[in-house]
């Protein structure tokens, strides 16, 4: 049998054959794009359910907001587990199990009769399930396949969040006008059929080294070292203590950079989720048409697509990606100012343009800054823990606090003022994030 050219890996895959094909990392980007679109489109359109559920059951905004907060908290808790597993196994089974659990929760949510049933189905099952195919699973999977093009790759994948929100928000707004129960059932079926199929087809590989490649599709040669960006100087100073130079969780948790990221994104996502959950109800209270109010969520998704592309592109070119993150926060706070003064559909869509563009930076910049500061080898674990703090605690507190303020004062005005102050604070705080090498300007 003639000898084939190219370096043969243990998996029997010829590197020269791989090189001639499309790099598999881009298939992972495609899978992440579509899965994130379904996940976030399904979760971020929740605002269209607030008003009809409140009218049918006479539940307060706080009662309904608690369900959304439980879902986000469960999402954050599940992100720790899924992030840990992603550093050790192929993502497709984690995503498949999560999609099944989330679909079950959403379908059952269409039949709830009491708050505790709503909290269990939507709050717990949907939250835990979606955590297994959210940004932790998808962005971490993408980040493992790229270094030089990491910003563009993660940014492209996260565009799916905006695309899903853009498509599903007005669609669900139409369905919910007929029956909010049918809306939950539709989302459950969409997740089960769509996400499971995509996971099994496109998310079945772990990392490029297992297939004879370095990140970005560079073929391996024997004894060659990966072209990785050096890891940051961490607590462990002995380079021989870890053959791969991978920092441990104790190293990461003792690093102030992790806690600055956790605080910044916890507060930013607290504001983001408060607005997403209550934006439609707020617009309807102002007398804006229901479909237009729901469509404003979709327009947030449209503008976030531009933001994800922009911040992914910028983070690959700017000296330190923290400045890109700061710009994103500033765009969000400009959007908040406009929302506070919105009294018609036109202003609502202008708010959506600014807020969406800025919030588009979050899903791109979180994994980028983590990989930049701590390395891609632990991206799944660190992203999972960061998601617990940011999405779980911060995002979970946002809608609940906003609902409480509305019930207490009969208006969202104080809530918007509070979240505006939060965004001003994080815009300055992110600038204190130390660089990858504390003793270097590079």
Tab-separated table of C-alpha atoms in Angstrom:
chain	number	residue	atom	x	y	z
A	1	UNK	CA	0.000	0.000	0.000
A	2	UNK	CA	1.603	3.340	-0.965
A	3	UNK	CA	2.625	5.672	1.803
A	4	UNK	CA	0.479	8.812	2.078
A	5	UNK	CA	2.124	12.182	2.423
A	6	UNK	CA	1.561	14.361	5.457
A	7	UNK	CA	1.969	13.822	9.184
A	8	UNK	CA	-0.307	11.047	10.463
A	9	UNK	CA	-1.951	11.568	13.869
A	10	UNK	CA	-3.041	8.879	16.293
A	11	UNK	CA	-6.571	9.288	15.054
A	12	UNK	CA	-5.580	8.221	11.556
A	13	UNK	CA	-6.272	11.623	10.060
A	14	UNK	CA	-3.835	12.980	7.490
A	15	UNK	CA	-2.904	16.586	8.229
A	16	UNK	CA	-2.381	17.424	4.568
A	17	UNK	CA	-5.926	16.245	3.827
A	18	UNK	CA	-7.228	18.358	6.682
A	19	UNK	CA	-5.334	21.382	5.417
A	20	UNK	CA	-6.943	21.112	1.996
A	21	UNK	CA	-10.407	21.140	3.554
A	22	UNK	CA	-12.203	23.904	5.409
A	23	UNK	CA	-10.708	24.162	8.869
A	24	UNK	CA	-13.058	22.427	11.306
A	25	UNK	CA	-12.926	25.380	13.652
A	26	UNK	CA	-15.163	27.289	11.258
A	27	UNK	CA	-17.761	24.511	11.436
A	28	UNK	CA	-17.650	24.942	15.214
A	29	UNK	CA	-18.241	28.678	14.684
A	30	UNK	CA	-21.264	27.882	12.492
A	31	UNK	CA	-22.672	25.448	15.048
A	32	UNK	CA	-22.135	27.925	17.875
A	33	UNK	CA	-23.791	30.696	15.832
A	34	UNK	CA	-26.967	28.675	15.240
A	35	UNK	CA	-27.162	27.173	18.737
A	36	UNK	CA	-26.650	30.543	20.429
A	37	UNK	CA	-29.325	32.006	18.167
A	38	UNK	CA	-31.877	29.458	19.357
A	39	UNK	CA	-30.799	29.654	23.007
A	40	UNK	CA	-30.773	33.416	23.406
A	41	UNK	CA	-33.623	34.030	21.033
A	42	UNK	CA	-35.749	31.757	23.207
A	43	UNK	CA	-34.608	33.309	26.497
A	44	UNK	CA	-34.381	36.976	25.554
A	45	UNK	CA	-37.901	37.055	24.134
A	46	UNK	CA	-39.293	36.296	27.610
A	47	UNK	CA	-40.458	39.892	27.923
A	48	UNK	CA	-43.382	39.119	25.583
A	49	UNK	CA	-44.766	36.694	28.190
A	50	UNK	CA	-44.789	39.129	31.137
A	51	UNK	CA	-47.951	41.084	30.310
A	52	UNK	CA	-50.222	38.174	29.231
A	53	UNK	CA	-49.215	36.005	32.202
A	54	UNK	CA	-49.782	38.920	34.565
A	55	UNK	CA	-53.243	39.573	33.108
A	56	UNK	CA	-54.376	35.922	33.136
A	57	UNK	CA	-53.242	35.059	36.657
A	58	UNK	CA	-53.122	38.539	38.213
A	59	UNK	CA	-49.545	37.866	39.239
A	60	UNK	CA	-47.417	40.882	40.157
A	61	UNK	CA	-44.346	41.840	38.157
A	62	UNK	CA	-42.222	40.627	41.074
A	63	UNK	CA	-43.749	37.135	40.937
A	64	UNK	CA	-43.128	36.855	37.196
A	65	UNK	CA	-39.653	38.423	37.477
A	66	UNK	CA	-38.678	35.853	40.112
A	67	UNK	CA	-39.188	33.096	37.558
A	68	UNK	CA	-36.890	34.872	35.100
A	69	UNK	CA	-34.335	35.459	37.859
A	70	UNK	CA	-34.419	31.788	38.896
A	71	UNK	CA	-33.856	30.809	35.289
A	72	UNK	CA	-30.822	33.091	35.024
A	73	UNK	CA	-29.444	31.902	38.390
A	74	UNK	CA	-29.871	28.259	37.343
A	75	UNK	CA	-28.149	29.143	34.075
A	76	UNK	CA	-25.186	30.537	35.999
A	77	UNK	CA	-24.930	27.507	38.306
A	78	UNK	CA	-25.159	25.119	35.378
A	79	UNK	CA	-22.473	27.078	33.564
A	80	UNK	CA	-19.878	26.043	36.163
A	81	UNK	CA	-20.570	22.348	35.551
A	82	UNK	CA	-20.777	22.634	31.771
A	83	UNK	CA	-17.593	24.732	31.642
A	84	UNK	CA	-15.706	22.133	33.708
A	85	UNK	CA	-16.910	19.301	31.481
A	86	UNK	CA	-16.055	21.200	28.288
A	87	UNK	CA	-12.364	21.162	29.197
A	88	UNK	CA	-12.573	17.357	29.353
A	89	UNK	CA	-15.014	16.083	26.710
A	90	UNK	CA	-16.611	16.862	23.361
A	91	UNK	CA	-19.380	19.461	23.645
A	92	UNK	CA	-22.061	17.617	21.667
A	93	UNK	CA	-23.274	15.399	24.528
A	94	UNK	CA	-23.305	18.262	27.029
A	95	UNK	CA	-25.351	20.327	24.562
A	96	UNK	CA	-27.695	17.436	23.740
A	97	UNK	CA	-28.489	16.718	27.389
A	98	UNK	CA	-29.003	20.422	28.089
A	99	UNK	CA	-31.311	20.869	25.105
A	100	UNK	CA	-33.456	17.949	26.233
A	101	UNK	CA	-33.805	19.336	29.758
A	102	UNK	CA	-34.531	22.881	28.532
A	103	UNK	CA	-37.109	21.680	26.004
A	104	UNK	CA	-38.880	19.679	28.716
A	105	UNK	CA	-38.995	22.715	30.996
A	106	UNK	CA	-40.375	25.035	28.319
A	107	UNK	CA	-43.065	22.630	27.142
A	108	UNK	CA	-44.188	22.031	30.730
A	109	UNK	CA	-44.192	25.816	31.331
A	110	UNK	CA	-47.037	26.007	28.825
A	111	UNK	CA	-49.233	24.083	31.273
A	112	UNK	CA	-48.442	25.804	34.600
A	113	UNK	CA	-51.269	26.863	36.908
A	114	UNK	CA	-49.373	28.228	39.917
A	115	UNK	CA	-46.156	30.152	40.624
A	116	UNK	CA	-44.264	27.169	42.032
A	117	UNK	CA	-44.903	25.192	38.846
A	118	UNK	CA	-43.696	28.144	36.795
A	119	UNK	CA	-40.575	28.472	38.955
A	120	UNK	CA	-39.750	24.769	38.615
A	121	UNK	CA	-40.328	24.420	34.874
A	122	UNK	CA	-39.116	27.733	33.498
A	123	UNK	CA	-36.937	28.861	36.390
A	124	UNK	CA	-35.013	25.659	37.157
A	125	UNK	CA	-35.316	23.201	34.266
A	126	UNK	CA	-35.021	25.791	31.500
A	127	UNK	CA	-32.131	27.563	33.269
A	128	UNK	CA	-30.091	24.429	33.923
A	129	UNK	CA	-30.756	23.088	30.442
A	130	UNK	CA	-29.861	26.235	28.513
A	131	UNK	CA	-26.623	26.614	30.503
A	132	UNK	CA	-25.333	23.541	28.686
A	133	UNK	CA	-25.652	25.184	25.266
A	134	UNK	CA	-25.126	28.854	26.086
A	135	UNK	CA	-22.113	31.113	25.749
A	136	UNK	CA	-19.981	28.973	28.068
A	137	UNK	CA	-20.366	25.880	25.900
A	138	UNK	CA	-20.342	27.616	22.527
A	139	UNK	CA	-17.817	30.425	22.995
A	140	UNK	CA	-15.433	28.181	24.934
A	141	UNK	CA	-15.623	25.570	22.181
A	142	UNK	CA	-14.867	28.225	19.560
A	143	UNK	CA	-12.051	29.726	21.630
A	144	UNK	CA	-10.199	26.404	21.763
A	145	UNK	CA	-9.880	26.339	17.951
A	146	UNK	CA	-8.409	29.830	17.447
A	147	UNK	CA	-5.697	32.171	18.702
A	148	UNK	CA	-4.878	34.745	16.009
A	149	UNK	CA	-8.480	34.892	14.813
A	150	UNK	CA	-10.082	34.346	18.197
A	151	UNK	CA	-11.801	37.728	18.375
A	152	UNK	CA	-13.365	37.408	14.936
A	153	UNK	CA	-14.328	33.765	15.515
A	154	UNK	CA	-16.006	34.371	18.885
A	155	UNK	CA	-17.581	37.577	17.598
A	156	UNK	CA	-18.999	35.789	14.565
A	157	UNK	CA	-20.407	32.962	16.680
A	158	UNK	CA	-21.965	35.369	19.169
A	159	UNK	CA	-23.718	37.185	16.325
A	160	UNK	CA	-26.139	34.280	16.568
A	161	UNK	CA	-27.427	35.762	19.830
A	162	UNK	CA	-28.544	38.895	18.040
A	163	UNK	CA	-29.867	37.019	15.030
A	164	UNK	CA	-31.933	34.706	17.217
A	165	UNK	CA	-33.341	37.598	19.221
A	166	UNK	CA	-34.118	39.500	16.018
A	167	UNK	CA	-36.076	36.577	14.538
A	168	UNK	CA	-37.763	35.021	17.570
A	169	UNK	CA	-38.877	38.161	19.441
A	170	UNK	CA	-41.413	39.397	16.840
A	171	UNK	CA	-42.384	35.805	16.005
A	172	UNK	CA	-43.148	35.042	19.647
A	173	UNK	CA	-44.889	38.393	19.965
A	174	UNK	CA	-47.294	37.218	17.266
A	175	UNK	CA	-47.753	33.724	18.768
A	176	UNK	CA	-48.319	35.067	22.290
A	177	UNK	CA	-51.147	37.269	21.007
A	178	UNK	CA	-52.972	34.004	20.289
A	179	UNK	CA	-51.772	32.094	23.368
A	180	UNK	CA	-48.752	32.527	25.604
A	181	UNK	CA	-48.923	28.785	26.357
A	182	UNK	CA	-48.401	27.957	22.692
A	183	UNK	CA	-45.374	30.248	22.765
A	184	UNK	CA	-43.657	28.160	25.438
A	185	UNK	CA	-44.485	24.900	23.652
A	186	UNK	CA	-43.150	26.260	20.347
A	187	UNK	CA	-39.842	27.237	21.976
A	188	UNK	CA	-39.497	23.821	23.606
A	189	UNK	CA	-39.938	21.988	20.315
A	190	UNK	CA	-37.577	24.369	18.521
A	191	UNK	CA	-34.832	23.761	21.063
A	192	UNK	CA	-35.210	19.989	21.113
A	193	UNK	CA	-35.226	19.530	17.337
A	194	UNK	CA	-32.846	22.310	16.340
A	195	UNK	CA	-30.180	22.244	19.036
A	196	UNK	CA	-29.838	18.459	19.287
A	197	UNK	CA	-29.398	18.172	15.515
A	198	UNK	CA	-26.780	20.920	15.406
A	199	UNK	CA	-24.867	19.518	18.372
A	200	UNK	CA	-24.586	16.055	16.878
A	201	UNK	CA	-23.545	17.403	13.501
A	202	UNK	CA	-21.181	20.303	14.219
A	203	UNK	CA	-20.052	20.193	17.866
A	204	UNK	CA	-18.598	16.679	18.042
A	205	UNK	CA	-14.877	17.538	18.209
A	206	UNK	CA	-12.967	18.779	21.241
A	207	UNK	CA	-9.861	20.769	20.233
A	208	UNK	CA	-7.522	20.956	17.208
A	209	UNK	CA	-4.572	19.188	18.842
A	210	UNK	CA	-6.579	15.950	18.943
A	211	UNK	CA	-6.783	16.025	15.141
A	212	UNK	CA	-3.203	16.857	14.200
A	213	UNK	CA	-3.571	20.642	14.130
A	214	UNK	CA	-2.645	23.664	16.142
A	215	UNK	CA	-5.246	26.426	16.600
A	216	UNK	CA	-6.168	28.443	13.477
A	217	UNK	CA	-5.685	25.310	11.335
A	218	UNK	CA	-1.871	25.170	11.405
A	219	UNK	CA	-0.699	21.550	10.817
A	220	UNK	CA	1.378	19.959	13.558
A	221	UNK	CA	4.833	18.531	13.088
A	222	UNK	CA	6.468	16.208	15.618
A	223	UNK	CA	7.911	17.909	18.725
A	224	UNK	CA	6.495	21.257	17.644
A	225	UNK	CA	5.153	23.509	20.378
A	226	UNK	CA	1.761	25.198	19.944
A	227	UNK	CA	1.843	28.856	18.839
A	228	UNK	CA	0.088	29.953	22.015
A	229	UNK	CA	0.208	33.425	23.472
A	230	UNK	CA	2.170	33.203	26.765
A	231	UNK	CA	0.067	32.771	29.848
A	232	UNK	CA	-0.060	35.498	32.456
A	233	UNK	CA	2.164	35.631	35.443
A	234	UNK	CA	0.099	33.928	38.119
A	235	UNK	CA	0.606	32.916	41.718
A	236	UNK	CA	2.518	29.720	40.864
A	237	UNK	CA	5.981	30.888	39.858
A	238	UNK	CA	7.560	27.469	39.251
A	239	UNK	CA	7.229	26.657	35.553
A	240	UNK	CA	7.980	22.988	36.261
A	241	UNK	CA	4.964	22.650	38.568
A	242	UNK	CA	2.699	22.244	35.583
A	243	UNK	CA	3.910	20.718	32.332
A	244	UNK	CA	1.502	22.733	30.223
A	245	UNK	CA	1.723	25.971	32.179
A	246	UNK	CA	-2.026	25.856	32.760
A	247	UNK	CA	-3.113	27.910	35.798
A	248	UNK	CA	-5.189	26.233	38.474
A	249	UNK	CA	-8.484	27.576	39.768
A	250	UNK	CA	-6.770	28.648	42.991
A	251	UNK	CA	-4.302	30.675	40.914
A	252	UNK	CA	-7.138	32.306	38.997
A	253	UNK	CA	-9.233	33.053	42.085
A	254	UNK	CA	-6.278	34.742	43.772
A	255	UNK	CA	-5.810	37.021	40.747
A	256	UNK	CA	-7.482	40.423	41.036
A	257	UNK	CA	-8.059	40.492	37.277
A	258	UNK	CA	-10.615	37.706	37.518
A	259	UNK	CA	-12.597	39.537	40.204
A	260	UNK	CA	-12.570	42.804	38.275
A	261	UNK	CA	-14.001	40.944	35.284
A	262	UNK	CA	-16.548	39.220	37.522
A	263	UNK	CA	-17.728	42.489	39.085
A	264	UNK	CA	-17.867	44.415	35.806
A	265	UNK	CA	-19.831	41.795	33.927
A	266	UNK	CA	-22.070	40.887	36.866
A	267	UNK	CA	-23.240	44.496	37.077
A	268	UNK	CA	-23.464	44.973	33.311
A	269	UNK	CA	-25.527	41.801	32.833
A	270	UNK	CA	-27.698	42.757	35.811
A	271	UNK	CA	-28.650	45.907	33.910
A	272	UNK	CA	-28.961	44.052	30.602
A	273	UNK	CA	-31.312	41.352	31.891
A	274	UNK	CA	-33.461	43.827	33.825
A	275	UNK	CA	-34.038	45.757	30.611
A	276	UNK	CA	-34.635	42.640	28.509
A	277	UNK	CA	-37.248	41.195	30.842
A	278	UNK	CA	-39.144	44.456	31.469
A	279	UNK	CA	-38.608	46.397	28.247
A	280	UNK	CA	-41.731	45.116	26.462
A	281	UNK	CA	-44.010	45.641	29.467
A	282	UNK	CA	-42.535	49.131	29.938
A	283	UNK	CA	-43.225	50.005	26.300
A	284	UNK	CA	-46.804	48.703	26.488
A	285	UNK	CA	-47.369	50.759	29.652
A	286	UNK	CA	-46.320	53.797	27.600
A	287	UNK	CA	-49.097	53.011	25.124
A	288	UNK	CA	-46.863	51.542	22.412
A	289	UNK	CA	-48.349	48.808	20.227
A	290	UNK	CA	-47.681	45.240	21.464
A	291	UNK	CA	-46.089	44.053	18.233
A	292	UNK	CA	-43.916	47.175	18.061
A	293	UNK	CA	-42.891	46.671	21.687
A	294	UNK	CA	-41.921	43.039	21.013
A	295	UNK	CA	-40.163	44.055	17.790
A	296	UNK	CA	-37.980	46.476	19.736
A	297	UNK	CA	-36.390	43.424	21.366
A	298	UNK	CA	-35.723	42.103	17.889
A	299	UNK	CA	-34.149	45.424	16.926
A	300	UNK	CA	-31.854	45.138	19.943
A	301	UNK	CA	-30.810	41.838	18.411
A	302	UNK	CA	-30.199	43.447	15.016
A	303	UNK	CA	-27.971	46.174	16.424
A	304	UNK	CA	-26.159	43.661	18.638
A	305	UNK	CA	-25.125	41.802	15.480
A	306	UNK	CA	-23.256	44.904	14.357
A	307	UNK	CA	-21.763	45.235	17.822
A	308	UNK	CA	-20.510	41.650	17.932
A	309	UNK	CA	-18.805	41.975	14.558
A	310	UNK	CA	-17.324	45.326	15.510
A	311	UNK	CA	-16.026	44.332	18.945
A	312	UNK	CA	-14.696	41.004	17.658
A	313	UNK	CA	-12.823	42.850	14.913
A	314	UNK	CA	-11.626	45.587	17.275
A	315	UNK	CA	-10.398	43.216	19.983
A	316	UNK	CA	-8.028	41.540	17.498
A	317	UNK	CA	-6.467	44.912	16.626
A	318	UNK	CA	-6.532	47.074	19.735
A	319	UNK	CA	-3.628	47.188	22.201
A	320	UNK	CA	-5.754	45.890	25.082
A	321	UNK	CA	-9.278	44.526	24.625
A	322	UNK	CA	-10.431	46.148	27.873
A	323	UNK	CA	-10.822	49.409	25.940
A	324	UNK	CA	-13.224	47.711	23.553
A	325	UNK	CA	-15.191	46.465	26.556
A	326	UNK	CA	-15.335	50.012	27.955
A	327	UNK	CA	-16.746	51.311	24.671
A	328	UNK	CA	-19.440	48.644	24.836
A	329	UNK	CA	-20.495	49.690	28.330
A	330	UNK	CA	-20.641	53.345	27.286
A	331	UNK	CA	-22.925	52.482	24.363
A	332	UNK	CA	-25.227	50.625	26.756
A	333	UNK	CA	-25.475	53.578	29.132
A	334	UNK	CA	-26.279	55.925	26.221
A	335	UNK	CA	-29.087	53.537	25.348
A	336	UNK	CA	-30.343	53.639	28.942
A	337	UNK	CA	-30.507	57.444	28.840
A	338	UNK	CA	-32.615	57.258	25.673
A	339	UNK	CA	-34.887	54.573	27.157
A	340	UNK	CA	-35.548	56.732	30.207
A	341	UNK	CA	-36.851	59.464	27.901
A	342	UNK	CA	-38.620	57.286	25.341
A	343	UNK	CA	-42.304	58.089	24.871
A	344	UNK	CA	-42.963	56.756	21.364
A	345	UNK	CA	-41.963	53.936	19.022
A	346	UNK	CA	-39.235	55.945	17.277
A	347	UNK	CA	-37.374	56.662	20.522
A	348	UNK	CA	-37.777	53.036	21.583
A	349	UNK	CA	-35.996	51.886	18.444
A	350	UNK	CA	-33.240	54.490	18.827
A	351	UNK	CA	-32.661	53.151	22.349
A	352	UNK	CA	-32.519	49.624	20.911
A	353	UNK	CA	-29.870	50.705	18.394
A	354	UNK	CA	-27.452	52.037	21.026
A	355	UNK	CA	-28.170	49.546	23.796
A	356	UNK	CA	-28.044	46.561	21.442
A	357	UNK	CA	-24.774	47.663	19.842
A	358	UNK	CA	-23.174	48.031	23.273
A	359	UNK	CA	-24.572	44.858	24.769
A	360	UNK	CA	-23.253	43.030	21.703
A	361	UNK	CA	-19.790	43.463	23.198
A	362	UNK	CA	-20.513	41.299	26.260
A	363	UNK	CA	-20.633	37.828	24.707
A	364	UNK	CA	-17.563	38.650	22.603
A	365	UNK	CA	-15.412	40.352	25.209
A	366	UNK	CA	-15.954	38.031	28.190
A	367	UNK	CA	-14.288	34.932	26.669
A	368	UNK	CA	-11.736	37.054	24.806
A	369	UNK	CA	-10.524	38.792	27.966
A	370	UNK	CA	-10.466	35.503	29.883
A	371	UNK	CA	-8.427	33.736	27.203
A	372	UNK	CA	-6.134	36.760	26.944
A	373	UNK	CA	-5.473	36.924	30.691
A	374	UNK	CA	-5.537	33.219	31.639
A	375	UNK	CA	-5.079	31.105	28.470
A	376	UNK	CA	-7.409	29.059	26.290
A	377	UNK	CA	-6.638	25.736	28.061
A	378	UNK	CA	-8.860	26.680	31.001
A	379	UNK	CA	-11.317	28.815	29.054
A	380	UNK	CA	-14.234	26.465	29.674
A	381	UNK	CA	-13.674	26.328	33.434
A	382	UNK	CA	-12.965	30.031	33.918
A	383	UNK	CA	-15.839	31.057	31.662
A	384	UNK	CA	-18.182	28.760	33.550
A	385	UNK	CA	-17.247	30.307	36.889
A	386	UNK	CA	-17.403	33.839	35.496
A	387	UNK	CA	-20.836	33.085	34.047
A	388	UNK	CA	-22.038	31.968	37.473
A	389	UNK	CA	-21.153	35.356	38.932
A	390	UNK	CA	-22.140	37.503	35.955
A	391	UNK	CA	-25.196	35.772	34.498
A	392	UNK	CA	-26.207	33.748	37.544
A	393	UNK	CA	-25.941	36.287	40.347
A	394	UNK	CA	-25.868	39.569	38.428
A	395	UNK	CA	-28.311	38.572	35.717
A	396	UNK	CA	-30.575	36.838	38.206
A	397	UNK	CA	-30.763	39.871	40.485
A	398	UNK	CA	-31.497	42.336	37.667
A	399	UNK	CA	-35.063	41.365	36.645
A	400	UNK	CA	-36.136	40.647	40.228
A	401	UNK	CA	-34.896	43.996	41.538
A	402	UNK	CA	-36.488	45.789	38.602
A	403	UNK	CA	-39.823	44.050	39.226
A	404	UNK	CA	-39.672	44.929	42.930
A	405	UNK	CA	-39.011	48.602	42.166
A	406	UNK	CA	-41.967	48.653	39.767
A	407	UNK	CA	-44.293	47.055	42.327
A	408	UNK	CA	-43.054	49.413	45.040
A	409	UNK	CA	-43.286	52.686	43.105
A	410	UNK	CA	-45.632	51.838	40.221
A	411	UNK	CA	-43.016	52.968	37.704
A	412	UNK	CA	-39.747	51.839	36.163
A	413	UNK	CA	-38.134	55.292	36.506
A	414	UNK	CA	-36.075	54.548	39.613
A	415	UNK	CA	-34.979	51.199	38.182
A	416	UNK	CA	-33.666	52.804	34.992
A	417	UNK	CA	-31.828	55.472	37.002
A	418	UNK	CA	-30.181	52.812	39.145
A	419	UNK	CA	-29.013	50.757	36.167
A	420	UNK	CA	-27.714	53.880	34.461
A	421	UNK	CA	-25.497	54.533	37.485
A	422	UNK	CA	-24.335	50.902	37.385
A	423	UNK	CA	-23.242	51.205	33.761
A	424	UNK	CA	-21.348	54.423	34.462
A	425	UNK	CA	-19.490	52.642	37.275
A	426	UNK	CA	-18.433	49.593	35.212
A	427	UNK	CA	-17.321	51.798	32.321
A	428	UNK	CA	-14.606	53.176	34.601
A	429	UNK	CA	-13.916	49.970	36.551
A	430	UNK	CA	-13.004	47.889	33.475
A	431	UNK	CA	-10.186	50.346	32.727
A	432	UNK	CA	-8.429	49.249	35.941
A	433	UNK	CA	-7.997	45.692	34.584
A	434	UNK	CA	-4.282	44.880	34.560
A	435	UNK	CA	-2.690	43.625	31.318
A	436	UNK	CA	-1.703	40.050	30.567
A	437	UNK	CA	1.761	40.644	31.917
A	438	UNK	CA	1.549	43.007	34.923
A	439	UNK	CA	5.220	43.969	34.471
A	440	UNK	CA	4.932	44.634	30.742
A	441	UNK	CA	3.239	47.153	28.519
A	442	UNK	CA	2.560	44.506	25.837
